Coordinates of C-alpha atoms in Angstrom, one line a residue:
X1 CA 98.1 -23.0 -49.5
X2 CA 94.8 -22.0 -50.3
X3 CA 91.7 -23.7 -50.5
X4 CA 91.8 -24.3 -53.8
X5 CA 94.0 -26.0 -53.6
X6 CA 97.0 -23.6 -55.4
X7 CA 100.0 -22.9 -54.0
X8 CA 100.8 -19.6 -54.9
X9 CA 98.9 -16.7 -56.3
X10 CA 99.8 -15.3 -60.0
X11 CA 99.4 -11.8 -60.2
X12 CA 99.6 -11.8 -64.2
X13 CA 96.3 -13.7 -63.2
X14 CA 95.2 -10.5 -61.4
X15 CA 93.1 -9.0 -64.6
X16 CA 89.8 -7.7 -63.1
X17 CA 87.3 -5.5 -63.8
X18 CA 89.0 -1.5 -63.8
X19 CA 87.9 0.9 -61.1
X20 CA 88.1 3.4 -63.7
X21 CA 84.7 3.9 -65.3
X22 CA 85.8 4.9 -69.4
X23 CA 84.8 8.0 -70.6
X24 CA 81.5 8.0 -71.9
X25 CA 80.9 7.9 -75.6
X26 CA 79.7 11.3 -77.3
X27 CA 75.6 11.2 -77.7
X28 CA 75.4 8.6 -74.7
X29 CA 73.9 10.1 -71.7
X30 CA 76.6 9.4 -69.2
X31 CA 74.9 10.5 -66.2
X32 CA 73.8 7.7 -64.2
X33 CA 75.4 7.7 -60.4
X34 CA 73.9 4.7 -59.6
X35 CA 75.5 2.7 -62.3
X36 CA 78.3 4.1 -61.8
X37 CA 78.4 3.3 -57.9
X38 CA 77.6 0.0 -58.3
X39 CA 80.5 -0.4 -60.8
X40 CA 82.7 0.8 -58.5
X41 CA 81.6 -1.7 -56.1
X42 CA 81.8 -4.4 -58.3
X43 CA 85.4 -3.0 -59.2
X44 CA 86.3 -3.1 -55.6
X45 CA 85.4 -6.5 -54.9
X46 CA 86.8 -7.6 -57.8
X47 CA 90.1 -6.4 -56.6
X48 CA 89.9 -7.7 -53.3
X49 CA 89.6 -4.6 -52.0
X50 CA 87.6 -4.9 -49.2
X51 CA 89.5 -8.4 -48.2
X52 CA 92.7 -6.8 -48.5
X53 CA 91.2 -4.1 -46.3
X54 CA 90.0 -6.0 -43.4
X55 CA 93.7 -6.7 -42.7
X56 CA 94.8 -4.1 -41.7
X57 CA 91.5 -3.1 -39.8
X58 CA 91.3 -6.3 -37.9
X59 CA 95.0 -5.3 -36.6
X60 CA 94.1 -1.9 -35.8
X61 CA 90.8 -2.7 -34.1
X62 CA 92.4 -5.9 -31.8
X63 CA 95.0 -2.7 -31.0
X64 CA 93.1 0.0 -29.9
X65 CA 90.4 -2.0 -28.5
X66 CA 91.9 -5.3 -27.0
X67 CA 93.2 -4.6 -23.6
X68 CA 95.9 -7.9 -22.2
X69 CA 96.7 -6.1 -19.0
X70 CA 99.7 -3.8 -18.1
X71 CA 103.6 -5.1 -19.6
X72 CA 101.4 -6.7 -22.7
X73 CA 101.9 -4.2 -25.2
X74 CA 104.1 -6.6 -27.5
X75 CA 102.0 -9.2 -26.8
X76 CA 98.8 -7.2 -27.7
X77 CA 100.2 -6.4 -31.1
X78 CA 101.6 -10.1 -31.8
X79 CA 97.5 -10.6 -31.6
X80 CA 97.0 -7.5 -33.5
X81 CA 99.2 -9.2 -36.6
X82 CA 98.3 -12.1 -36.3
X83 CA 94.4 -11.5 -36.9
X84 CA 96.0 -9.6 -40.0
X85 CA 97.8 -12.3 -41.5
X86 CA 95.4 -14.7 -40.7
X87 CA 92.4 -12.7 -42.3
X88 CA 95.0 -12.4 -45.6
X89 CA 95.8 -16.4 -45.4
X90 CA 91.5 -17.3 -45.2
X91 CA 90.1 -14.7 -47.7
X92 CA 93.1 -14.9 -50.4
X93 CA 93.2 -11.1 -50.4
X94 CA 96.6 -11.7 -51.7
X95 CA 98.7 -14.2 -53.0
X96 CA 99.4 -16.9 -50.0
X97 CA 103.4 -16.4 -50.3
X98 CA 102.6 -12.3 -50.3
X99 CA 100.6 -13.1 -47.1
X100 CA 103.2 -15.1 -45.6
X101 CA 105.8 -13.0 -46.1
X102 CA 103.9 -9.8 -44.1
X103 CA 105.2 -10.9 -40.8
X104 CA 109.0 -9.8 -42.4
X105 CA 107.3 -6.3 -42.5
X106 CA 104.7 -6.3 -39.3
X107 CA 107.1 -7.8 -36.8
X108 CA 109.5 -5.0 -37.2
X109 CA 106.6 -1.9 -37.3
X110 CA 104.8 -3.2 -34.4
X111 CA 107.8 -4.2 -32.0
X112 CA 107.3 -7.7 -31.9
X113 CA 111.2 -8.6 -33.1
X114 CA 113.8 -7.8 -34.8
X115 CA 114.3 -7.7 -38.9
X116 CA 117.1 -10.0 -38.6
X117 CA 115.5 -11.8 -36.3
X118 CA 111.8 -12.8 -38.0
X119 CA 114.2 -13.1 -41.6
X120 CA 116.0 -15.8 -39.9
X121 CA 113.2 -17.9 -39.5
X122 CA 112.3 -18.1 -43.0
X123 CA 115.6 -20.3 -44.1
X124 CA 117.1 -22.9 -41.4
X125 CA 117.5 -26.9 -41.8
X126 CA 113.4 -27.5 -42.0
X127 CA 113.3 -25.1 -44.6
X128 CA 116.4 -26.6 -46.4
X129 CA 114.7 -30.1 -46.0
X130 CA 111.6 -28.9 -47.7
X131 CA 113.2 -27.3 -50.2
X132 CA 115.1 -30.5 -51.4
X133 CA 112.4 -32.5 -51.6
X134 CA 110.5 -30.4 -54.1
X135 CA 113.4 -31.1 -56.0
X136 CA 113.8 -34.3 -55.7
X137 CA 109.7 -34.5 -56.3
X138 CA 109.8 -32.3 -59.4
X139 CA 112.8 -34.5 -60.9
X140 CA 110.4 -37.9 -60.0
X141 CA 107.0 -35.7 -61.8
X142 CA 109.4 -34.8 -64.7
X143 CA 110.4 -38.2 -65.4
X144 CA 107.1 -40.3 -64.4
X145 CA 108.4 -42.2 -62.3
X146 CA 104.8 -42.1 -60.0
X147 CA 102.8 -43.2 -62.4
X148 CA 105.0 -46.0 -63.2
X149 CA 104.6 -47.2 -59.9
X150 CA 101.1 -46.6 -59.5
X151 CA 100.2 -48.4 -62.6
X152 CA 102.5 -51.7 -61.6
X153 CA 101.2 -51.8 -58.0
X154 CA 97.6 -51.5 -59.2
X155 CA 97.5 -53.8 -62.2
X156 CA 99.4 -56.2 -59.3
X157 CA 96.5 -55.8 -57.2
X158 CA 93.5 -55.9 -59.5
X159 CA 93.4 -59.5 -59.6
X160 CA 91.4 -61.8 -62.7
X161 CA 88.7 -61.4 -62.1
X162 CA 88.4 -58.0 -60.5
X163 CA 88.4 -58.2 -56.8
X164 CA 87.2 -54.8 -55.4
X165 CA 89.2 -55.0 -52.3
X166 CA 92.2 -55.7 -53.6
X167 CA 92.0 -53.1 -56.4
X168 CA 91.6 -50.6 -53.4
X169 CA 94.1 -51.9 -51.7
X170 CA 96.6 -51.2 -54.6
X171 CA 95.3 -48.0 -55.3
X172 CA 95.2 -46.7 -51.8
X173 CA 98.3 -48.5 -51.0
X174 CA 100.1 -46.4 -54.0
X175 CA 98.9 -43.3 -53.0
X176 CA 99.7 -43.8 -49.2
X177 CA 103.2 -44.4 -50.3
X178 CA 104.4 -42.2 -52.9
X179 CA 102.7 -39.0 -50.1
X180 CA 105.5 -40.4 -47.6
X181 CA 108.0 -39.1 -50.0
X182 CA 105.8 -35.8 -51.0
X183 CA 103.7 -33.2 -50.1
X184 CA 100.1 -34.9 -50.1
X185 CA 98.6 -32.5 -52.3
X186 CA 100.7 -32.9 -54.7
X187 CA 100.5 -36.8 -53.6
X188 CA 96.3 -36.4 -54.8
X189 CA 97.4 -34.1 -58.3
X190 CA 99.4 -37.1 -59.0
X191 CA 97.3 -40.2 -58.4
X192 CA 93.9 -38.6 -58.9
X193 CA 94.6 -39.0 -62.6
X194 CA 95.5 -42.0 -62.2
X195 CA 92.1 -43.4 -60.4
X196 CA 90.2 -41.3 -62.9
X197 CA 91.7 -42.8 -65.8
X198 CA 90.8 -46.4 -64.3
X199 CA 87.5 -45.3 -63.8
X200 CA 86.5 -43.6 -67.0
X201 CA 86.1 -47.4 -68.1
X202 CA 83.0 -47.4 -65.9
X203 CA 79.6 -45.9 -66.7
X204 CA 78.8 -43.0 -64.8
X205 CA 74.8 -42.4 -63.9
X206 CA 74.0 -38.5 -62.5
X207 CA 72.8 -40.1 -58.9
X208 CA 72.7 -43.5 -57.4
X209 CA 68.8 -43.8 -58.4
X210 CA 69.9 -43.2 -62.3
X211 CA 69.7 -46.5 -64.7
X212 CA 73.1 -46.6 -66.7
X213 CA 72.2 -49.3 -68.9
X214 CA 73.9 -52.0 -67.3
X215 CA 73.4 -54.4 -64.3
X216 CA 75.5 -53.7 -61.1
X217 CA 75.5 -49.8 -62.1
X218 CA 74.9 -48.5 -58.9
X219 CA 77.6 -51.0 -57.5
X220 CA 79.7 -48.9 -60.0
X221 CA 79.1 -46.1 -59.1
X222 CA 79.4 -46.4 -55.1
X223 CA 83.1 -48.2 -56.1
X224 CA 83.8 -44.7 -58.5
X225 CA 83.1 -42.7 -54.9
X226 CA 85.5 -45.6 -52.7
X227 CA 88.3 -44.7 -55.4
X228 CA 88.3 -41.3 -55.1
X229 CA 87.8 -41.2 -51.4
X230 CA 90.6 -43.4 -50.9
X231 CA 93.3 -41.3 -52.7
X232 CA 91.9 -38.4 -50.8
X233 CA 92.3 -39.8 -47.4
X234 CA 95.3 -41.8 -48.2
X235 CA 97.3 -39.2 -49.6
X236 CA 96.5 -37.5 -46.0
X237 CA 97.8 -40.7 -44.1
X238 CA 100.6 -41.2 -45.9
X239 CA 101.8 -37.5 -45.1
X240 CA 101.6 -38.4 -41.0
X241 CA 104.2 -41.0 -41.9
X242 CA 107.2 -38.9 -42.5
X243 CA 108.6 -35.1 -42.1
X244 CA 108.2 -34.8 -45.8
X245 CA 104.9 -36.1 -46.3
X246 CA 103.2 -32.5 -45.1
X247 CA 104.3 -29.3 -43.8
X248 CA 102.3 -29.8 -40.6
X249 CA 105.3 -31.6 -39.7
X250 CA 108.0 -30.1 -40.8
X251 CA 106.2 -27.2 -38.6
X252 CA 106.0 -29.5 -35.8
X253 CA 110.0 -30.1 -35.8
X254 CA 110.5 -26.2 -36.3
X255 CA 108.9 -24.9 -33.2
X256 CA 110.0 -28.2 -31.3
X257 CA 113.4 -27.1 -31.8
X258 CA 112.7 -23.1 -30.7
X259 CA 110.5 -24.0 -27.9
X260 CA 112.1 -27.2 -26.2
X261 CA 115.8 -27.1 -27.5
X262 CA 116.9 -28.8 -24.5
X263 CA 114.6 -32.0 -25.6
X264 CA 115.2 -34.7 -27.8
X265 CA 115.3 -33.4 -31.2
X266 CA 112.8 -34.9 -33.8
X267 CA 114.4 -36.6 -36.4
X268 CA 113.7 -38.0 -39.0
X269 CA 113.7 -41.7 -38.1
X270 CA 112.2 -40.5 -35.2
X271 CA 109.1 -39.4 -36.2
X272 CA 108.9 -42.1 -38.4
X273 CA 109.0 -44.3 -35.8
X274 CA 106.1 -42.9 -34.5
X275 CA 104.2 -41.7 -37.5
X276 CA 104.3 -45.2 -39.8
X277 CA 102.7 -47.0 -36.9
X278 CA 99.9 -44.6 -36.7
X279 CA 99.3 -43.9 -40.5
X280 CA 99.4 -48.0 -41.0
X281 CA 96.3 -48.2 -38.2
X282 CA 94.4 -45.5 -39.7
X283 CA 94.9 -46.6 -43.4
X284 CA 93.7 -49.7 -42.4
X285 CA 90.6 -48.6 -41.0
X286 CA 90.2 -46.5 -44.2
X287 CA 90.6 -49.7 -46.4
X288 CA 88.0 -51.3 -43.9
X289 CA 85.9 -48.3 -43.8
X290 CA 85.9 -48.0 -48.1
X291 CA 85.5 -52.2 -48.4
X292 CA 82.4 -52.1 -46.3
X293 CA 80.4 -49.3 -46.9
X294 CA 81.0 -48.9 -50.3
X295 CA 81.6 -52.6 -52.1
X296 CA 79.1 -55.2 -52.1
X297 CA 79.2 -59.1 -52.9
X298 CA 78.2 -58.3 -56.2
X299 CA 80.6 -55.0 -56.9
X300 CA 83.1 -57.2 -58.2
X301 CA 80.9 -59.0 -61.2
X302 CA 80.0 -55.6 -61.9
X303 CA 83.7 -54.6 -62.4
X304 CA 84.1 -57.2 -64.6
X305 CA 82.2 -55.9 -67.2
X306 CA 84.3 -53.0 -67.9
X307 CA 87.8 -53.7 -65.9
X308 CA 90.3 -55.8 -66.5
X309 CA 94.2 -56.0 -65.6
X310 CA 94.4 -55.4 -69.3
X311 CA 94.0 -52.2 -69.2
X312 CA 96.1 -51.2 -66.5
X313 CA 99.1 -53.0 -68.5
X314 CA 98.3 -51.6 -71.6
X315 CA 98.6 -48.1 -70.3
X316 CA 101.7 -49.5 -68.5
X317 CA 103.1 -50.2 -72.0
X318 CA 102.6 -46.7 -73.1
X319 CA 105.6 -45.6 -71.0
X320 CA 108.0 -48.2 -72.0
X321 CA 110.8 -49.7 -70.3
X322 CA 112.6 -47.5 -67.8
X323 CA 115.7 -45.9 -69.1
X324 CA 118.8 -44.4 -67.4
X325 CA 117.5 -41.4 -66.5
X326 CA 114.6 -42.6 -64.6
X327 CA 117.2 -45.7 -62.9
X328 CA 119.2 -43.0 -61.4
X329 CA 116.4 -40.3 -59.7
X330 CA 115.1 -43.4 -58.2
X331 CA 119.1 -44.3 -57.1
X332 CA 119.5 -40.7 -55.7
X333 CA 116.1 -40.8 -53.9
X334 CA 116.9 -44.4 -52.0
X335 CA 120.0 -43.2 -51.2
X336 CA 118.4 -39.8 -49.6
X337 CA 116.2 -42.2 -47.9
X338 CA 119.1 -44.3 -46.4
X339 CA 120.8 -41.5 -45.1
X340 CA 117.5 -40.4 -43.2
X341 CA 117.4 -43.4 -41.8
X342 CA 120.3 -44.1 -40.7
X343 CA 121.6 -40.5 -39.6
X344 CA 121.0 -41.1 -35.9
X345 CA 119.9 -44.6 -34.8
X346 CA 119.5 -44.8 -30.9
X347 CA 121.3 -43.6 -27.9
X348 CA 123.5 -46.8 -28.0
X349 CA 123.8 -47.0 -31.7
X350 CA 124.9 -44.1 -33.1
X351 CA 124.0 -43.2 -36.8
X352 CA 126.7 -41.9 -39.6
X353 CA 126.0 -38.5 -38.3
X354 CA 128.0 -39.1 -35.2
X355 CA 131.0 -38.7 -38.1
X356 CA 130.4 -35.0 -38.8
X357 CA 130.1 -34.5 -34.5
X358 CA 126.1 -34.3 -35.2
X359 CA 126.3 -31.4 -36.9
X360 CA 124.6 -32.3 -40.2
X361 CA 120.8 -31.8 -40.5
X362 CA 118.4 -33.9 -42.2
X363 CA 117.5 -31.0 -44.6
X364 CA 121.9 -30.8 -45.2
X365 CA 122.1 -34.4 -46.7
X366 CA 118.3 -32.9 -48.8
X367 CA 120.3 -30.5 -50.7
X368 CA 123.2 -32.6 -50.9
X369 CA 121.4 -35.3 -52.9
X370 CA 119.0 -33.1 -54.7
X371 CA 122.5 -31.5 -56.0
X372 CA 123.4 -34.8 -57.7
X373 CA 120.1 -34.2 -59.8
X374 CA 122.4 -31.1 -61.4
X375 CA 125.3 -32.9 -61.8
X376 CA 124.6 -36.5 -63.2
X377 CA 123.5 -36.6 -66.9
X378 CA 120.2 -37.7 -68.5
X379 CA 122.0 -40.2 -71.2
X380 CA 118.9 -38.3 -73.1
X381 CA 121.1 -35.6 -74.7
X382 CA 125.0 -34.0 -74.8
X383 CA 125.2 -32.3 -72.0
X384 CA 121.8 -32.6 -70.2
X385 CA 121.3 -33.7 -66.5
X386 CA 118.8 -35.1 -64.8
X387 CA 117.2 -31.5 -63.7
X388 CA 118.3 -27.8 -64.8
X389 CA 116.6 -24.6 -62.5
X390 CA 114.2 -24.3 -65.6
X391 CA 112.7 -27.6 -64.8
X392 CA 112.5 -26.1 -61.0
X393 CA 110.5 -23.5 -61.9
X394 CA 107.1 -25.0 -60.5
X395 CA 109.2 -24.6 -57.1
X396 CA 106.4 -24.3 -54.3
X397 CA 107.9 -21.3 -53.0
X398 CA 104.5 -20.0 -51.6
X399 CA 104.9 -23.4 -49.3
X400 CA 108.0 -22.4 -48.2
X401 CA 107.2 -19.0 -47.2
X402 CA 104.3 -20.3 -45.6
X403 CA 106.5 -22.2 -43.6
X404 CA 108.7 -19.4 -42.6
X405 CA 105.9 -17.6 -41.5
X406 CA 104.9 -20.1 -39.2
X407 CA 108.0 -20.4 -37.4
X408 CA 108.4 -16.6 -37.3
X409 CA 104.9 -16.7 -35.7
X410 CA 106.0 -18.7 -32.8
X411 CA 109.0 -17.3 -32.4
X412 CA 107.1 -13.5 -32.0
X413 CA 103.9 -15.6 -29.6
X414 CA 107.4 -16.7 -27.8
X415 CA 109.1 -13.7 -27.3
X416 CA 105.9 -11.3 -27.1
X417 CA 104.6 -13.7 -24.2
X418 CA 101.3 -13.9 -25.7
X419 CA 101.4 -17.8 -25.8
X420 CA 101.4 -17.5 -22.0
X421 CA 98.3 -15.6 -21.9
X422 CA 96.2 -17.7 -24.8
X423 CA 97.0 -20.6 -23.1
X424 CA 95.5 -20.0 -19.8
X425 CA 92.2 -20.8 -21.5
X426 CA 93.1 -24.9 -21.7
X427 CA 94.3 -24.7 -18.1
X428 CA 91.8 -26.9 -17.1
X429 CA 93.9 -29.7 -18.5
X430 CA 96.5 -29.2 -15.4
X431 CA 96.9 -32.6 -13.3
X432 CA 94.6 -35.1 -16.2
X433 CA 95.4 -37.6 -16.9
X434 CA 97.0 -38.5 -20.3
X435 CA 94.1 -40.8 -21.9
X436 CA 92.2 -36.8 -21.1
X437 CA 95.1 -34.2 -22.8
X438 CA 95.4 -36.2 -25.8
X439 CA 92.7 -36.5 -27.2
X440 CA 91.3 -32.8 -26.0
X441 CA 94.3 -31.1 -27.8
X442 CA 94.0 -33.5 -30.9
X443 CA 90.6 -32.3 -31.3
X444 CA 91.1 -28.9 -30.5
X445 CA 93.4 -28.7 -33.7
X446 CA 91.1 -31.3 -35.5
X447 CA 87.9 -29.2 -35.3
X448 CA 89.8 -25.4 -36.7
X449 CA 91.5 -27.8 -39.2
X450 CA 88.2 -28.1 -41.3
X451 CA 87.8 -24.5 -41.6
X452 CA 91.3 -23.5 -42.8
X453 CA 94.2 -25.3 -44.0
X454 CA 96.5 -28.1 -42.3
X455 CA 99.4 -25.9 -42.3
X456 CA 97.2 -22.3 -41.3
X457 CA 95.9 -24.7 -38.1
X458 CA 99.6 -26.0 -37.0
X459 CA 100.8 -22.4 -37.1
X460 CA 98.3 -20.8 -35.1
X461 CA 97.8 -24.0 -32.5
X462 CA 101.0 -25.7 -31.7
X463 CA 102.8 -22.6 -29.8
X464 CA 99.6 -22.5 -27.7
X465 CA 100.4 -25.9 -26.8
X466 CA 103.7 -25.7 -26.6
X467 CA 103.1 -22.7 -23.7
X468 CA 100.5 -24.8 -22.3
X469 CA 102.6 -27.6 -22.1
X470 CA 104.6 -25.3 -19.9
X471 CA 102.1 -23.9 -17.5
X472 CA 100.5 -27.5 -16.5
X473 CA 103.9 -29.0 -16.6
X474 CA 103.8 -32.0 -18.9
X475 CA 105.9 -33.2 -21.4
X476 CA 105.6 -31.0 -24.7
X477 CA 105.3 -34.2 -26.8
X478 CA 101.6 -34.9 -25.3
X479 CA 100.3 -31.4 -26.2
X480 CA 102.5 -30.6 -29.7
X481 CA 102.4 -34.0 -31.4
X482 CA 98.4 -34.1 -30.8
X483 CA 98.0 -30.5 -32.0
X484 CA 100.2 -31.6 -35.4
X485 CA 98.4 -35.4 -36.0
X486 CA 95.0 -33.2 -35.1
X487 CA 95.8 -30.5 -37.7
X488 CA 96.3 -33.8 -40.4
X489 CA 92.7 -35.3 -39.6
X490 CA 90.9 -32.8 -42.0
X491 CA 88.5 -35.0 -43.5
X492 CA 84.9 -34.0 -43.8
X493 CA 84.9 -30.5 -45.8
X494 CA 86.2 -30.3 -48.7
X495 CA 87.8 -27.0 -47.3
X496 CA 89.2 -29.1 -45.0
X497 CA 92.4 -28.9 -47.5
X498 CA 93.7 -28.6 -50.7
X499 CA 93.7 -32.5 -51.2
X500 CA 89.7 -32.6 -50.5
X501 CA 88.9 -29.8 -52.8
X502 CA 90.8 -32.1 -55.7
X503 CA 88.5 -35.3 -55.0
X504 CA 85.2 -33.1 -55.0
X505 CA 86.1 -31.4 -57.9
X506 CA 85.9 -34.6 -59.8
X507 CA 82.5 -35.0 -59.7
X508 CA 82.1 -38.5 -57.8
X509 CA 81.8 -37.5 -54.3
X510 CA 79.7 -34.8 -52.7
X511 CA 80.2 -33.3 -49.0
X512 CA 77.8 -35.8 -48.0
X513 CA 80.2 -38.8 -48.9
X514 CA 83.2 -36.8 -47.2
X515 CA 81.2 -36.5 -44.0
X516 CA 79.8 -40.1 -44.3
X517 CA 83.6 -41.3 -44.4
X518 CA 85.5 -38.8 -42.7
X519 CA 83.6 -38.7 -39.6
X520 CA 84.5 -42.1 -38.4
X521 CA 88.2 -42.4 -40.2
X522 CA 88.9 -39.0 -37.8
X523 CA 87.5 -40.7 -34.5
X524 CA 89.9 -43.8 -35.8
X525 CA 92.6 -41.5 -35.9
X526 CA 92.4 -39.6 -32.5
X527 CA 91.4 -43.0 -30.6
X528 CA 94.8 -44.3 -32.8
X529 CA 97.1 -41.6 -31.3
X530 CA 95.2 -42.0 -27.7
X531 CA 96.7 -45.4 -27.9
X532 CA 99.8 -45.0 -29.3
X533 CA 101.2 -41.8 -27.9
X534 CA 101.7 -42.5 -24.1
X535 CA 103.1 -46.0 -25.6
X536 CA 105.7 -44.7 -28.1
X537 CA 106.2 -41.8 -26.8
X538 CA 108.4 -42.3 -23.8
X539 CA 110.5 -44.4 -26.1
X540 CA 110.6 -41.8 -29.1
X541 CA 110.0 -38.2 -27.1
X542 CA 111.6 -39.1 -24.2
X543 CA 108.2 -38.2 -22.3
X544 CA 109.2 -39.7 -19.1
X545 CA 111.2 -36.5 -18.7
X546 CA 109.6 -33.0 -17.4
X547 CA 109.5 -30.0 -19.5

């Protein structure tokens, strides 16, 4: 995902400036070499040129100059294409699913692993999973069915007269649930039109200094910046909550499962058992966080003037009742969610999966309900259903390949050894004590995480940690789950990710206000998962185990 937060590149978008110059017209003096050059430059760069470039020069520089010691050839070209991919992934030299599908063409060329070994890794049960819930999200986008919610839960909570709090509440409270369900950009695209539809009621002033005509303006304007800062963050949250709130964690379960097969797997329920508990704690000091710093005693009279529960209703009434089409996405979603839930219970209590000898995934029963979409009709028309593969066109695939590329990335830092080498550097952790590793590794991840994306920072940092774990001989839990809830606390750039970039770009909030909030909503979080990680954790990871 780039920082733009697009998910894939378009090369029919690809129209640039030609490096050709055209032939000079007849009469015109054409001879002018410095024009000329410095079209050619601006030709270059408007191609990408010298981004797409510093690929493959960054590879061939960390090869020929970069020396690991003898036996470390593979792992010295692992580094080699990495820094290539990587370089591809931050500049945008090329589409984001062209740069993650490289590794299927590096990996083989420079000896790192086999071609049907790195393809493997770009389709297995955490891919399937992924790929079902698009579905499943496109089918819910196609019929509305979010902003139904949001709209009920928010005219619920604006209260007569407006009550600030509350009205954040429900709009934060939306947001944090409908990204347990989907990716949290797409979460933000959602609800951010939402919030910005309740606030183009309100007068908008150019600063906080500006007169807008009416009393209470600047109490306006701060709530404006508390609404849009709270679907930012809690579209974040939410996506700790679940596997398919984010691909950090859908990475997470990926290299858990290469790296540590012989430990508990992570499950679905699993994680959620650890992940609702800490996205509850941090979106409550969010909702603290927004109430006090941006609402006053006198925000709520200055609401009144120009918001009402009205409003939210009458939009409400625009979408009409909900018919059969929407009842029965909403059926086939609960039911998906059931069978998460109850696939594997505990170790006395076995789940329905215990039926099919544990052999079905939680990305299996995905495609298995996101099938039913296919199948069951609309009622809208003879012969429709609920989704065709035209409807499925706005697919993330570049998300997906992303994803491949991160586990084919750890699998080639596994099998080149270079994980072993990178790690050394965080040795220092060997023999700390837990209340230390936590937090160091959370905010290892947590400080690269504002500089690239969520996904980008999981990829490159987990199977350090998950060598590390290793080498200092502590439970891969302590090191892995840090590095993934670390990689989720980007909140004060707005290249932090995709999900920032949508808040600023709406004009109420400045970097200023992202630092102002994000800053102590990420010490929350890391002191949150300092807490709760050596308490759930034994129960959930089994951490009382050795690697």
């Amino acid at each position: 995902m780039d920082k733009n937060g697009s998910f894939c590149g378009n090369s029919s978008e690809d129209v640039e400036a030609p490096l050709l110059l055209p032939p000079a017209r007849s009469g015109v003096k054409s001879d002018r070499p410095a024009a000329a050059a410095a079209s050619g430059v601006r030709g270059l760069i408007a191609h990408k040129y010298p981004a797409i470039a510093a690929g493959p020069l960054a590879c061939a520089a960390v090869c020929a100059l970069v020396d690991l010691g003898p036996g470390h050839g593979e792992a010295r070209n692992m580094l080699g294409v990495l820094a290539w991919v990587f370089l591809w992934w931050v500049t945008g030299a090329v589409p984001l699913a062209v740069a993650s599908m490289a590794p299927l063409f590096l990996f083989p060329l420079f000896g790192v692993s086999s071609a049907d070994a790195v393809a493997k890794a770009y389709m297995d049960d955490v891919i399937s999973l992924v790929l079902g819930s698009f579905i499943l999200a496109l089918a819910i986008e196609h019929y509305h069915i979010h902003r139904r919610l949001a709209l009920n839960i928010t005219s619920l909570f604006c209260g007569d007269p407006v009550r600030p709090s509350l009205l954040l509440l429900g709009i934060t409270g939306t947001t944090m649930f409908v990204s347990m369900w989907i990716h949290n950009t797409a979460c933000t695209v959602m609800m951010m039109p939402v919030a910005t539809g309740i606030l183009q009621r309100l007068p908008r002033g150019n600063s906080d200094e500006d007169d807008v005509g009416a009393a209470g303006g600047q109490e306006v304007r701060r709530f404006s910046k508390a609404v849009v800062l709270g679907v930012v963050y809690a579209s974040a949250i939410g996506g700790m909550a679940t596997l398919t709130g984010t691909g950090v964690n859908i990475i997470l379960v990926g290299m858990w499962s290469s790296y540590f097969p012989q430990q508990k797997p992570i499950t679905f329920s699993s994680w959620m058992s650890f992940g609702l508990p800490m996205a509850l704690l941090v979106f409550l000091a969010l909702w603290v966080a927004l109430c006090l710093m941006y609402c006053s005693k006198n925000t709520g009279k200055a609401l009144s003037a120009y918001l009402d529960r009205n409003h939210l209703r009458r939009e409400l009434s625009l979408l009409g009742p909900m018919d059969f089409a929407e009842k029965m996405v909403l059926a086939v979603f609960g039911g998906l969610i059931v069978l998460w839930m109850t696939k594997s219970l505990t170790n006395n209590i076995p789940g329905w999966g215990v039926l099919f000898h544990n052999k079905v995934g939680d990305g299996t029963v995905t495609i298995m309900m996101a099938t039913l979409l296919f199948i069951i009709p609309s009622g809208k028309r003879q012969g429709e259903k609920l989704m065709d593969w035209n409807k499925c066109k706005k697919i993330q695939w570049s998300i997906i390949l992303l994803l491949g590329a991160g586990f084919a990335i750890a699998d080639g830092f596994k099998t080149s050894g270079l994980t072993g080498i990178l790690s050394d550097g965080l040795r220092f952790l060997k023999g700390a004590p837990t209340m230390v590793i936590v937090p160091v590794a959370c905010v290892f991840s947590g400080i690269i995480t504002e500089f690239t994306s969520d996904d980008s920072t999981t990829t490159l940092v987990l199977p350090l940690l998950a060598e590390l774990a290793k080498s200092i001989e502590v439970h891969p839990a302590l090191l892995m789950v840090s590095g993934a809830i670390g990689a989720q606390l980007s909140y004060l750039l707005p290249t932090g990710s995709p999900s920032n970039v949508v808040g600023f770009s709406t004009g109420y909030i400045t970097i200023k206000d992202l630092v102002a909030t994000g800053l102590p909503l990420k010490v929350v979080g890391i002191a949150t998962l300092t807490i709760l990680l050596p308490t759930l954790g034994p129960v959930i990871f089994g951490m009382d185990s050795k690697t």
